[in-house]
Tab-separated table of C-alpha atoms and ligand atoms in Angstrom:
chain	number	residue	atom	x	y	z
A	32	MET	CA	-0.099	-0.029	0.024
A	33	SER	CA	1.247	3.519	-0.808
A	34	VAL	CA	2.104	5.734	2.016
A	35	LEU	CA	0.704	8.725	0.153
A	36	GLU	CA	-2.128	8.917	-2.459
A	37	VAL	CA	-2.976	12.055	-3.924
A	38	ARG	CA	-6.139	12.011	-6.043
A	39	ASN	CA	-7.473	14.594	-8.503
A	40	ILE	CA	-6.344	17.715	-6.457
A	41	GLU	CA	-7.539	21.069	-7.805
A	42	LYS	CA	-6.705	24.463	-6.439
A	43	HIS	CA	-7.432	27.933	-7.887
A	44	PHE	CA	-6.627	31.419	-6.680
A	45	GLY	CA	-9.366	33.839	-7.785
A	46	ASN	CA	-9.634	33.052	-11.508
A	47	ILE	CA	-6.329	31.374	-11.872
A	48	GLN	CA	-6.489	27.470	-11.824
A	49	VAL	CA	-3.088	26.617	-10.251
A	50	LEU	CA	-3.406	22.862	-9.839
A	51	ASN	CA	-5.456	20.607	-12.358
A	52	ASP	CA	-6.410	17.018	-11.536
A	53	ILE	CA	-3.128	16.261	-9.624
A	54	SER	CA	-2.911	12.638	-8.816
A	55	PHE	CA	-0.009	10.510	-7.956
A	56	SER	CA	1.233	8.074	-5.304
A	57	LEU	CA	4.335	7.461	-3.221
A	58	GLU	CA	5.520	4.329	-1.724
A	59	LYS	CA	7.105	4.092	1.619
A	60	GLY	CA	10.856	4.742	1.481
A	61	GLN	CA	10.718	6.196	-1.980
A	62	ALA	CA	11.608	9.709	-3.109
A	63	ILE	CA	9.786	11.729	-5.745
A	64	ALA	CA	11.299	14.675	-7.402
A	65	ILE	CA	9.060	17.287	-8.857
A	66	ILE	CA	10.384	19.404	-11.514
A	67	GLY	CA	8.870	22.112	-13.681
A	68	SER	CA	9.275	25.748	-14.652
A	69	SER	CA	8.509	28.570	-12.198
A	70	GLY	CA	4.895	29.240	-11.770
A	71	SER	CA	3.922	25.704	-12.761
A	72	GLY	CA	2.420	24.899	-9.134
A	73	LYS	CA	4.982	23.012	-7.532
A	74	THR	CA	4.955	25.068	-4.287
A	75	THR	CA	1.212	25.304	-4.204
A	76	LEU	CA	1.041	21.359	-4.389
A	77	LEU	CA	3.446	21.037	-1.347
A	78	ARG	CA	1.264	23.692	0.611
A	79	CYS	CA	-1.778	21.683	-0.240
A	80	LEU	CA	-0.198	18.486	1.124
A	81	ASN	CA	0.852	20.331	4.291
A	82	LEU	CA	-2.584	21.813	4.586
A	83	LEU	CA	-1.337	25.280	4.426
A	84	GLU	CA	-3.588	25.680	1.385
A	85	ARG	CA	-6.930	24.028	1.234
A	86	PRO	CA	-7.486	22.269	-2.143
A	87	ASP	CA	-10.725	22.904	-3.845
A	88	GLY	CA	-11.145	19.376	-5.034
A	89	GLY	CA	-9.617	15.972	-4.610
A	90	GLN	CA	-8.328	13.780	-1.890
A	91	ILE	CA	-5.287	13.128	0.012
A	92	ALA	CA	-4.751	9.754	1.727
A	93	VAL	CA	-1.970	8.744	4.044
A	94	ASP	CA	-1.369	5.097	4.855
A	95	GLY	CA	-4.815	4.424	3.265
A	96	GLN	CA	-6.588	6.803	5.380
A	97	VAL	CA	-8.311	9.790	3.800
A	98	ILE	CA	-6.959	12.839	5.830
A	99	PHE	CA	-8.428	15.378	3.336
A	100	ASP	CA	-11.430	15.169	1.015
A	101	ALA	CA	-12.681	18.370	-0.582
A	102	ALA	CA	-16.104	17.056	-0.824
A	103	ASP	CA	-16.212	15.921	2.870
A	104	LEU	CA	-16.370	18.657	5.471
A	105	THR	CA	-15.908	16.233	8.220
A	106	THR	CA	-12.258	15.754	6.996
A	107	GLN	CA	-11.468	19.415	7.223
A	108	ARG	CA	-12.161	20.214	10.866
A	109	GLU	CA	-9.753	22.824	12.101
A	110	SER	CA	-9.065	21.015	15.411
A	111	GLU	CA	-7.843	17.828	13.403
A	112	ILE	CA	-5.997	19.647	10.639
A	113	ARG	CA	-3.130	20.400	13.115
A	114	ARG	CA	-2.583	16.676	13.839
A	115	LYS	CA	-2.970	15.808	10.339
A	116	ARG	CA	-0.238	18.188	9.326
A	117	LEU	CA	2.263	16.024	11.381
A	118	HIS	CA	2.007	13.326	8.695
A	119	PHE	CA	4.108	15.812	6.590
A	120	GLY	CA	7.281	17.866	7.138
A	121	LEU	CA	8.090	20.901	4.974
A	122	VAL	CA	11.484	22.299	4.396
A	123	PHE	CA	11.042	25.876	2.946
A	124	GLN	CA	13.052	27.531	0.248
A	125	ASN	CA	14.216	30.241	2.759
A	126	PHE	CA	14.406	28.138	5.782
A	127	ASN	CA	12.059	30.029	8.220
A	128	LEU	CA	14.083	29.183	11.178
A	129	PHE	CA	12.962	30.867	14.388
A	130	PRO	CA	15.616	33.562	14.921
A	131	GLN	CA	15.350	33.811	18.583
A	132	TYR	CA	16.293	30.290	19.240
A	133	THR	CA	19.670	28.430	19.027
A	134	ALA	CA	19.939	25.722	16.364
A	135	LEU	CA	19.228	23.109	19.056
A	136	ARG	CA	16.094	24.862	20.406
A	137	ASN	CA	14.685	25.307	16.837
A	138	VAL	CA	14.884	21.509	16.436
A	139	MET	CA	13.427	20.767	20.060
A	140	LEU	CA	10.642	23.371	20.177
A	141	ALA	CA	7.762	21.660	18.410
A	142	ARG	CA	8.449	18.427	20.014
A	143	GLU	CA	8.510	19.852	23.374
A	144	LEU	CA	5.135	21.599	22.940
A	145	LEU	CA	3.704	18.403	21.555
A	146	ALA	CA	5.106	16.461	24.552
A	147	GLN	CA	3.460	18.903	26.968
A	148	GLU	CA	0.045	17.794	25.672
A	149	GLN	CA	0.628	14.206	26.453
A	150	GLU	CA	-0.723	12.510	29.468
A	151	GLY	CA	1.952	11.992	32.198
A	152	PHE	CA	4.247	14.748	31.005
A	153	LYS	CA	4.359	16.395	34.269
A	154	ALA	CA	5.398	13.241	36.000
A	155	ASN	CA	8.202	12.457	33.637
A	156	LYS	CA	9.060	15.954	32.541
A	157	ARG	CA	12.726	15.632	33.097
A	158	ALA	CA	13.214	12.337	31.226
A	159	ILE	CA	10.950	13.327	28.387
A	160	LEU	CA	12.831	16.719	27.844
A	161	GLN	CA	16.166	14.875	28.109
A	162	GLU	CA	15.140	12.467	25.458
A	163	ILE	CA	13.946	15.193	23.229
A	164	ARG	CA	17.309	16.922	23.593
A	165	ALA	CA	19.154	13.952	22.864
A	166	GLY	CA	17.134	13.220	19.777
A	167	ALA	CA	17.734	16.824	18.603
A	168	GLU	CA	21.452	16.516	19.236
A	169	ASP	CA	21.547	13.331	17.151
A	170	LEU	CA	19.726	15.002	14.341
A	171	LEU	CA	21.919	18.048	14.376
A	172	THR	CA	24.934	15.685	14.374
A	173	GLN	CA	23.425	13.769	11.504
A	174	VAL	CA	23.302	16.976	9.418
A	175	GLY	CA	26.889	17.787	10.315
A	176	LEU	CA	26.120	20.593	12.809
A	177	GLN	CA	27.354	19.185	15.923
A	178	ASP	CA	29.617	22.082	16.616
A	179	ARG	CA	26.876	24.670	15.798
A	180	MET	CA	24.073	23.613	18.053
A	181	ASP	CA	24.229	26.586	20.340
A	182	ASN	CA	24.394	29.154	17.421
A	183	TYR	CA	21.523	31.441	16.640
A	184	PRO	CA	20.372	31.284	12.922
A	185	HIS	CA	21.868	34.652	12.098
A	186	GLN	CA	25.324	33.251	13.103
A	187	LEU	CA	24.968	30.403	10.544
A	188	SER	CA	25.547	30.360	6.743
A	189	GLY	CA	22.524	29.594	4.552
A	190	GLY	CA	23.645	26.065	4.023
A	191	GLN	CA	23.866	25.407	7.756
A	192	GLN	CA	20.521	27.219	8.366
A	193	GLN	CA	18.959	24.940	5.666
A	194	ARG	CA	20.418	21.841	7.469
A	195	VAL	CA	18.970	23.025	10.670
A	196	ALA	CA	15.728	23.373	9.051
A	197	ILE	CA	15.920	19.803	7.744
A	198	ALA	CA	16.871	18.559	11.261
A	199	ARG	CA	13.918	20.436	12.682
A	200	ALA	CA	11.524	18.892	10.255
A	201	LEU	CA	12.909	15.289	10.986
A	202	ALA	CA	12.582	15.848	14.741
A	203	LEU	CA	8.751	15.312	14.341
A	204	ARG	CA	9.207	11.986	12.389
A	205	PRO	CA	6.897	12.890	9.528
A	206	ASP	CA	5.749	10.104	7.240
A	207	ILE	CA	6.554	12.156	4.312
A	208	LEU	CA	9.176	14.944	4.173
A	209	CYS	CA	8.661	17.714	1.594
A	210	PHE	CA	11.336	19.992	0.295
A	211	ASP	CA	10.547	23.109	-1.611
A	212	GLU	CA	13.603	24.056	-3.621
A	213	PRO	CA	15.804	23.616	-0.694
A	214	THR	CA	18.866	24.964	-2.335
A	215	SER	CA	17.411	27.779	-4.390
A	216	ALA	CA	18.131	30.537	-1.846
A	217	LEU	CA	21.692	29.501	-1.366
A	218	ASP	CA	25.006	30.635	-2.942
A	219	PRO	CA	26.104	27.978	-5.409
A	220	GLU	CA	28.985	26.856	-3.242
A	221	LEU	CA	26.655	26.074	-0.496
A	222	THR	CA	24.210	23.814	-2.402
A	223	GLY	CA	26.446	20.857	-2.181
A	224	GLU	CA	26.354	20.390	1.682
A	225	VAL	CA	22.538	20.532	1.617
A	226	LEU	CA	22.123	18.137	-1.194
A	227	ARG	CA	24.556	15.837	0.522
A	228	VAL	CA	22.234	15.642	3.514
A	229	ILE	CA	19.173	15.025	1.450
A	230	ARG	CA	21.027	12.344	-0.563
A	231	SER	CA	21.914	10.643	2.817
A	232	LEU	CA	18.322	10.667	3.823
A	233	ALA	CA	17.451	8.987	0.588
A	234	GLU	CA	19.941	6.430	1.120
A	235	ARG	CA	18.327	5.624	4.449
A	236	ASN	CA	15.022	5.340	2.758
A	237	THR	CA	13.359	8.469	3.969
A	238	THR	CA	10.048	9.010	2.193
A	239	MET	CA	10.360	12.383	0.468
A	240	ILE	CA	9.087	14.712	-2.193
A	241	ILE	CA	11.421	16.988	-3.473
A	242	VAL	CA	10.774	20.122	-5.538
A	243	THR	CA	14.000	21.045	-7.177
A	244	HIS	CA	15.711	22.700	-10.211
A	245	GLU	CA	18.813	20.506	-9.740
A	246	MET	CA	18.344	18.018	-12.546
A	247	ALA	CA	21.160	15.830	-11.954
A	248	PHE	CA	20.426	15.530	-8.350
A	249	ALA	CA	16.793	14.653	-9.036
A	250	ARG	CA	17.990	11.972	-11.395
A	251	ASP	CA	20.525	10.363	-8.952
A	252	VAL	CA	18.584	10.680	-5.737
A	253	ALA	CA	14.809	10.322	-6.770
A	254	ASP	CA	13.215	7.096	-7.494
A	255	ARG	CA	10.503	8.829	-9.653
A	256	ILE	CA	10.063	12.168	-11.188
A	257	ILE	CA	7.044	14.214	-11.842
A	258	PHE	CA	7.192	16.997	-14.439
A	259	MET	CA	4.557	19.730	-13.915
A	260	ASP	CA	3.524	22.361	-16.402
A	261	GLU	CA	0.793	24.975	-15.902
A	262	GLY	CA	-0.703	23.113	-12.970
A	263	TYR	CA	-0.833	19.823	-14.675
A	264	ILE	CA	1.370	16.561	-14.237
A	265	VAL	CA	2.567	16.300	-17.843
A	266	GLU	CA	4.866	13.278	-17.322
A	267	GLU	CA	5.575	11.030	-14.541
A	268	GLY	CA	8.052	7.961	-14.465
A	269	PRO	CA	11.177	6.432	-13.086
A	270	ALA	CA	13.871	8.980	-12.619
A	271	LEU	CA	16.296	7.999	-15.254
A	272	GLU	CA	13.622	7.494	-17.735
A	273	VAL	CA	12.023	10.979	-17.394
A	274	ILE	CA	15.447	12.727	-17.486
A	275	ASN	CA	17.103	10.631	-20.217
A	276	HIS	CA	14.167	9.671	-22.340
A	277	PRO	CA	11.291	11.958	-21.925
A	278	GLN	CA	8.149	10.962	-23.642
A	279	LYS	CA	6.200	14.225	-23.895
A	280	GLU	CA	7.248	17.271	-26.144
A	281	ARG	CA	6.680	19.684	-23.432
A	282	THR	CA	9.164	17.715	-20.993
A	283	LYS	CA	11.883	17.574	-23.780
A	284	GLN	CA	11.627	21.235	-24.320
A	285	PHE	CA	11.936	21.970	-20.575
A	286	LEU	CA	14.956	19.689	-20.205
A	287	THR	CA	16.664	21.091	-23.289
A	288	ASN	CA	16.168	24.722	-22.124
A	289	PHE	CA	17.542	23.564	-18.801
A	290	SER	CA	20.785	21.897	-19.968
A	291	ASN	CA	21.319	24.957	-22.293
A	292	GLN	CA	21.354	27.315	-19.407
B	142	MET	CA	14.502	80.462	47.693
B	143	PHE	CA	15.965	77.617	45.923
B	144	MET	CA	14.400	75.039	48.039
B	145	THR	CA	11.035	76.654	47.720
B	146	VAL	CA	11.383	76.627	43.968
B	147	VAL	CA	12.505	73.116	43.742
B	148	GLY	CA	9.724	72.115	46.053
B	149	ALA	CA	7.057	73.675	43.845
B	150	LEU	CA	8.638	72.286	40.659
B	151	ASN	CA	8.675	68.737	42.320
B	152	VAL	CA	4.933	69.092	42.821
B	153	GLY	CA	4.501	70.122	39.200
B	154	PHE	CA	6.735	67.254	37.926
B	155	LEU	CA	4.717	64.936	40.001
B	156	GLN	CA	1.718	65.928	37.897
B	157	THR	CA	3.711	65.683	34.748
B	158	LEU	CA	4.799	62.137	35.754
B	159	LYS	CA	1.247	61.187	36.572
B	160	LEU	CA	-0.045	62.232	33.222
B	161	PHE	CA	2.758	60.414	31.591
B	162	LEU	CA	2.200	57.091	33.444
B	163	VAL	CA	-1.625	57.188	33.140
B	164	THR	CA	-1.243	57.825	29.261
B	165	LEU	CA	1.106	54.764	29.061
B	166	ILE	CA	-1.162	52.503	31.014
B	167	GLY	CA	-4.143	53.530	28.943
B	168	ALA	CA	-2.562	53.890	25.539
B	169	LEU	CA	-0.368	50.796	25.434
B	170	PRO	CA	-3.347	48.424	25.563
B	171	LEU	CA	-5.803	50.638	23.657
B	172	GLY	CA	-3.177	50.975	20.991
B	173	LEU	CA	-3.229	47.275	20.458
B	174	VAL	CA	-7.035	47.434	20.121
B	175	VAL	CA	-6.759	50.229	17.633
B	176	SER	CA	-4.113	48.338	15.623
B	177	PHE	CA	-6.418	45.144	15.437
B	178	GLY	CA	-9.143	47.410	14.196
B	179	SER	CA	-6.933	48.951	11.552
B	180	MET	CA	-5.963	45.512	10.432
B	181	SER	CA	-9.514	43.965	10.569
B	182	ARG	CA	-10.656	41.746	7.771
B	183	PHE	CA	-14.107	43.562	8.140
B	184	ALA	CA	-13.404	46.453	5.788
B	185	PRO	CA	-15.920	49.026	7.285
B	186	LEU	CA	-14.247	48.694	10.658
B	187	ARG	CA	-10.823	48.875	8.998
B	188	TRP	CA	-11.584	52.083	7.290
B	189	LEU	CA	-13.409	53.595	10.246
B	190	THR	CA	-10.389	52.964	12.504
B	191	ARG	CA	-7.900	54.229	9.937
B	192	THR	CA	-9.750	57.363	9.348
B	193	PHE	CA	-9.955	57.910	13.048
B	194	VAL	CA	-6.131	57.330	13.280
B	195	TRP	CA	-5.606	59.687	10.399
B	196	ILE	CA	-7.604	62.397	12.003
B	197	ILE	CA	-5.921	62.007	15.437
B	198	ARG	CA	-2.429	61.861	13.947
B	199	GLY	CA	-3.200	64.659	11.455
B	200	THR	CA	-4.170	67.302	14.035
B	201	PRO	CA	-2.342	68.863	16.864
B	202	LEU	CA	-2.674	67.349	20.279
B	203	MET	CA	-3.132	70.858	21.614
B	204	LEU	CA	-6.282	71.240	19.478
B	205	GLN	CA	-7.553	67.999	20.569
B	206	LEU	CA	-6.896	68.907	24.331
B	207	LEU	CA	-8.809	72.283	23.772
B	208	ILE	CA	-11.737	70.673	21.962
B	209	LEU	CA	-12.070	67.765	24.446
B	210	PHE	CA	-11.886	70.150	27.561
B	211	TYR	CA	-14.103	73.181	26.483
B	212	ILE	CA	-16.496	72.156	23.649
B	213	PRO	CA	-18.708	69.596	25.698
B	214	GLY	CA	-19.401	72.427	28.124
B	215	TYR	CA	-20.857	74.356	25.172
B	216	VAL	CA	-22.814	71.642	23.494
B	217	LEU	CA	-24.014	69.421	26.268
B	218	GLU	CA	-27.179	70.539	28.083
B	219	SER	CA	-25.767	69.096	31.271
B	220	GLY	CA	-22.815	71.316	31.004
B	221	SER	CA	-19.230	70.341	31.161
B	222	PRO	CA	-18.633	66.611	31.911
B	223	TRP	CA	-15.350	67.363	33.531
B	224	PRO	CA	-15.201	67.904	37.388
B	225	GLY	CA	-13.949	71.398	38.385
B	226	GLY	CA	-10.364	72.190	39.388
B	227	GLU	CA	-7.283	70.431	38.771
B	228	SER	CA	-8.771	66.925	38.940
B	229	GLY	CA	-11.097	67.747	35.968
B	230	ARG	CA	-8.192	69.244	34.079
B	231	PHE	CA	-6.261	66.164	34.657
B	232	MET	CA	-8.877	63.863	33.542
B	233	ALA	CA	-9.477	65.747	30.324
B	234	SER	CA	-5.697	65.732	29.691
B	235	ALA	CA	-5.487	62.106	30.403
B	236	VAL	CA	-8.432	61.129	28.000
B	237	ALA	CA	-7.001	63.360	25.225
B	238	PHE	CA	-3.532	61.880	25.666
B	239	ILE	CA	-4.461	58.204	25.738
B	240	ILE	CA	-6.574	58.595	22.678
B	241	ASN	CA	-3.802	60.495	20.792
B	242	TYR	CA	-1.134	58.103	21.834
B	243	ALA	CA	-3.095	54.923	21.381
B	244	CYS	CA	-3.395	56.100	17.615
B	245	TYR	CA	0.334	56.590	17.402
B	246	PHE	CA	1.133	53.398	19.249
B	247	SER	CA	-1.383	51.442	16.870
B	248	GLU	CA	0.556	52.180	13.827
B	249	ILE	CA	3.833	51.041	15.583
B	250	TYR	CA	2.267	47.887	16.657
B	251	ARG	CA	0.826	47.358	13.178
B	252	GLY	CA	4.269	47.753	11.790
B	253	GLY	CA	5.610	45.296	14.393
B	254	ILE	CA	2.969	42.668	13.741
B	255	GLN	CA	2.986	42.845	9.783
B	256	GLY	CA	6.856	43.005	9.786
B	257	VAL	CA	7.098	39.479	11.087
B	258	PRO	CA	7.320	37.396	7.913
B	259	VAL	CA	4.421	35.000	7.249
B	260	GLY	CA	6.940	32.219	6.932
B	261	GLN	CA	7.438	32.214	10.616
B	262	LEU	CA	3.664	31.330	11.121
B	263	GLU	CA	3.780	28.741	8.390
B	264	ALA	CA	6.899	27.113	9.841
B	265	GLY	CA	5.115	26.868	13.102
B	266	LEU	CA	1.955	25.443	11.586
B	267	VAL	CA	3.899	22.745	9.615
B	268	LEU	CA	5.473	21.730	12.921
B	269	GLY	CA	2.059	21.169	14.482
B	270	MET	CA	1.967	24.165	16.614
B	271	THR	CA	-1.241	25.872	17.578
B	272	ARG	CA	-1.763	29.531	16.688
B	273	GLY	CA	-1.489	30.445	20.190
B	274	GLN	CA	1.816	28.722	20.589
B	275	ILE	CA	3.148	30.184	17.466
B	276	PHE	CA	2.190	33.747	18.766
B	277	PHE	CA	3.565	33.433	22.240
B	278	ARG	CA	6.625	31.208	21.377
B	279	VAL	CA	7.669	32.542	18.158
B	280	THR	CA	6.261	35.767	16.868
B	281	LEU	CA	5.696	37.814	19.994
B	282	LEU	CA	9.322	38.458	20.861
B	283	GLN	CA	10.142	39.193	17.102
B	284	MET	CA	7.398	41.851	17.266
B	285	ILE	CA	8.648	43.362	20.532
B	286	LYS	CA	12.118	43.603	19.077
B	287	ARG	CA	10.693	45.464	16.000
B	288	ILE	CA	8.617	47.663	18.099
B	289	VAL	CA	11.181	48.739	20.776
B	290	PRO	CA	13.106	51.497	18.825
B	291	PRO	CA	9.981	53.194	17.452
B	292	MET	CA	8.296	52.965	20.852
B	293	SER	CA	11.250	54.426	22.734
B	294	ASN	CA	11.151	57.491	20.362
B	295	GLU	CA	7.438	57.914	20.883
B	296	ILE	CA	7.565	57.593	24.607
B	297	ILE	CA	10.292	60.237	24.854
B	298	THR	CA	8.193	62.434	22.901
B	299	LEU	CA	5.316	61.774	25.265
B	300	VAL	CA	7.350	62.964	28.178
B	301	LYS	CA	7.827	66.376	26.417
B	302	ASP	CA	4.334	66.474	24.954
B	303	THR	CA	2.813	66.392	28.468
B	304	SER	CA	3.689	69.995	28.775
B	305	LEU	CA	0.874	70.712	26.098
B	306	ALA	CA	-1.600	70.126	28.882
B	307	ARG	CA	-0.603	73.430	30.193
B	308	ILE	CA	-2.967	74.973	27.530
B	309	ILE	CA	-5.862	73.883	29.678
B	310	SER	CA	-3.868	74.968	32.808
B	311	LEU	CA	-2.858	71.664	34.159
B	312	GLN	CA	-0.489	72.377	36.896
B	313	GLU	CA	2.483	70.411	35.476
B	314	VAL	CA	6.103	71.250	35.800
B	315	ILE	CA	6.280	74.127	33.275
B	316	TRP	CA	3.138	75.729	34.663
B	317	ALA	CA	4.903	75.604	38.011
B	318	GLY	CA	8.106	77.174	36.693
B	319	TYR	CA	6.144	79.861	34.889
B	320	SER	CA	4.339	80.763	38.029
B	321	PHE	CA	7.401	82.151	39.603
B	322	LEU	CA	7.585	84.720	36.734
B	323	LYS	CA	4.123	85.874	37.360
B	324	GLY	CA	4.293	85.730	41.151
B	325	SER	CA	4.037	82.660	43.504
B	326	HIS	CA	5.195	81.636	46.969
B	327	GLY	CA	6.107	85.195	47.625
B	328	TYR	CA	8.441	85.450	44.663
B	329	ALA	CA	7.849	87.322	41.283
B	330	GLY	CA	9.975	87.833	38.223
B	331	LEU	CA	12.159	84.762	38.607
B	332	LEU	CA	13.365	83.683	35.324
B	333	TRP	CA	15.617	80.762	36.261
B	334	PRO	CA	12.912	78.435	37.386
B	335	ILE	CA	11.664	78.180	33.910
B	336	PHE	CA	14.996	77.120	32.498
B	337	PHE	CA	15.312	74.790	35.488
B	338	THR	CA	12.240	72.842	34.540
B	339	GLY	CA	14.296	71.619	31.582
B	340	VAL	CA	16.623	69.714	33.989
B	341	TYR	CA	13.695	67.500	35.015
B	342	TYR	CA	12.923	66.590	31.411
B	343	LEU	CA	16.551	65.932	30.637
B	344	LEU	CA	17.095	63.820	33.580
B	345	PHE	CA	13.974	61.795	33.011
B	346	ASN	CA	14.510	61.337	29.342
B	347	GLY	CA	18.057	60.514	30.060
B	348	PHE	CA	16.832	57.749	32.423
B	349	LEU	CA	14.272	56.553	29.685
B	350	THR	CA	17.083	56.495	27.095
B	351	LEU	CA	19.237	54.251	29.123
B	352	LEU	CA	16.260	52.009	29.995
B	353	PHE	CA	15.365	51.456	26.405
B	354	GLY	CA	18.934	51.016	25.258
B	355	TRP	CA	19.203	48.348	27.868
B	356	VAL	CA	16.093	46.636	26.488
B	357	GLU	CA	17.468	46.897	22.801
B	358	LYS	CA	20.710	45.374	24.005
B	359	LYS	CA	18.883	42.468	25.717
B	360	LEU	CA	17.009	41.646	22.487
B	361	SER	CA	20.168	42.095	20.242
B	362	TYR	CA	21.105	38.365	20.643
B	363	PHE	CA	18.934	37.526	17.600
B	364	ARG	CA	18.152	39.183	14.296
C	126	ADP	N1	-1.663	32.825	-2.656
C	126	ADP	C1	-1.580	33.085	-3.871
C	126	ADP	N2	-2.599	33.803	-4.436
C	126	ADP	C2	-2.672	34.038	-5.830
C	126	ADP	N3	-1.913	33.299	-6.650
C	126	ADP	C3	-0.911	32.472	-6.220
C	126	ADP	C4	-0.783	32.239	-4.786
C	126	ADP	N4	0.256	31.542	-4.640
C	126	ADP	C5	0.573	30.977	-5.916
C	126	ADP	N5	-0.137	31.717	-6.735
C	126	ADP	C6	0.097	31.550	-8.269
C	126	ADP	O1	0.035	30.124	-8.561
C	126	ADP	C7	0.856	29.788	-9.596
C	126	ADP	C8	1.923	28.726	-9.161
C	126	ADP	O2	2.716	29.150	-8.235
C	126	ADP	P1	3.605	28.142	-7.441
C	126	ADP	O3	2.950	27.062	-6.859
C	126	ADP	O4	4.426	29.082	-6.478
C	126	ADP	O5	4.632	27.717	-8.697
C	126	ADP	P2	6.068	27.185	-8.566
C	126	ADP	O6	6.346	26.724	-7.087
C	126	ADP	O7	6.013	26.050	-9.501
C	126	ADP	O8	7.008	28.359	-9.106
C	126	ADP	C9	1.693	31.113	-9.868
C	126	ADP	O9	1.099	31.635	-11.164
C	126	ADP	C10	1.340	31.943	-8.801
C	126	ADP	O10	1.436	33.410	-9.219
C	127	MG	MG1	7.985	27.413	-5.869
């Protein structure tokens, strides 16, 4: 069974239809890369999955359970949306770290707040917080920032900030981790360190959706690639196939323009 | 003579200080209410609030004081709503100052609230935080950091603006200094008490400048 099933998602802003009949599925442990020119709806799709935007049509199912159905208001209760968001993690293009917290606190904060809601938190407060802290330290070590845990975001380079953001998203153990052009806001010499981290996540079979303009990276790291254009999925297939032997004219054009740049 | 003058000026400055504090206590929260009004999604409320703020900020506080203190006595059948004497003058001053400063503060709050990138809210939501948690744990401190520098300017201006209440004869420190020119406590024609009132403002504003500088420094550990 797929961990994620997206069925017929539609989204419009005013008169503009931004997503048209978007359907795809994702297997556990797989990575999908989404490519496509600017304005094709990639960010909007990720925002719909994370329920930052409400799709106008379609369904989202995680582990076979429908978490959102545009036609069924009972799946859209504000009180439940918060919990449902936890199925997904999102790494933003511009990091969005919390500036007043250190790298370590950025990673710990959300888990602490969730732990406080659990029964028995008061009784085991010490042990729980200790465990959250240890987990956050592990994650920061995993992204290569063991020496930077006590730095504030403004003391870190863009690449380091994005790695903190990845650790922060991982801390909640989402079923599916989404990346929205994680290296687009970085100087070219800093993209490598972030891509390496994502690559190592793929090697550990982290389930991911990666929106990216790094074609070689998408080809090497993703299992499948989705090419989007003007709100439609134009082509979807195994990563190597789509990059090396695109079937659709529009995909060929896009890839040619890309390699000519 | 010096002690007599200083004693009288102290009494005046106490009134200055009282007006200053009462204005802050009233205008700091009222300003927040006004800023919410000016950001309301309900357009009529938004435009009403913004028009009101525009009028208050676009006209002199002195004019507002005069209107608030004298006009009700002419138009209301029941006469002036303000009690007689210094307490009535103080009440009218406090109301005028609170309204005026709430409008200035509201604009500063609005800048502070809207200045926090929406990405902060979205990052919190994606991490499963409630809007309340995001406000108190993430955005509030960032707003405060943005608000402190313009607020400290405004509050130092408020210290000096309290002297405007003299237009309705509130017995604040400049009124007290001036009284020695006209004749008071057995003295008349004294010039220096007027100059000396400036020392009170300088010292108090010096203290506030240090205080706000300290707060800004406390918040400088992040950007
Ligand atoms: N909140 C919004 N309001 C109106 N239009 C939007 C909004 N967000 C995105 N759009 C429009 O939707 C289209 C797709 O945007 P986006 O999903 O950001 O594309 P991509 O990430 O592929 O560049 C664009 O035309 C964009 O202008
Ligand atoms: Mg985008």
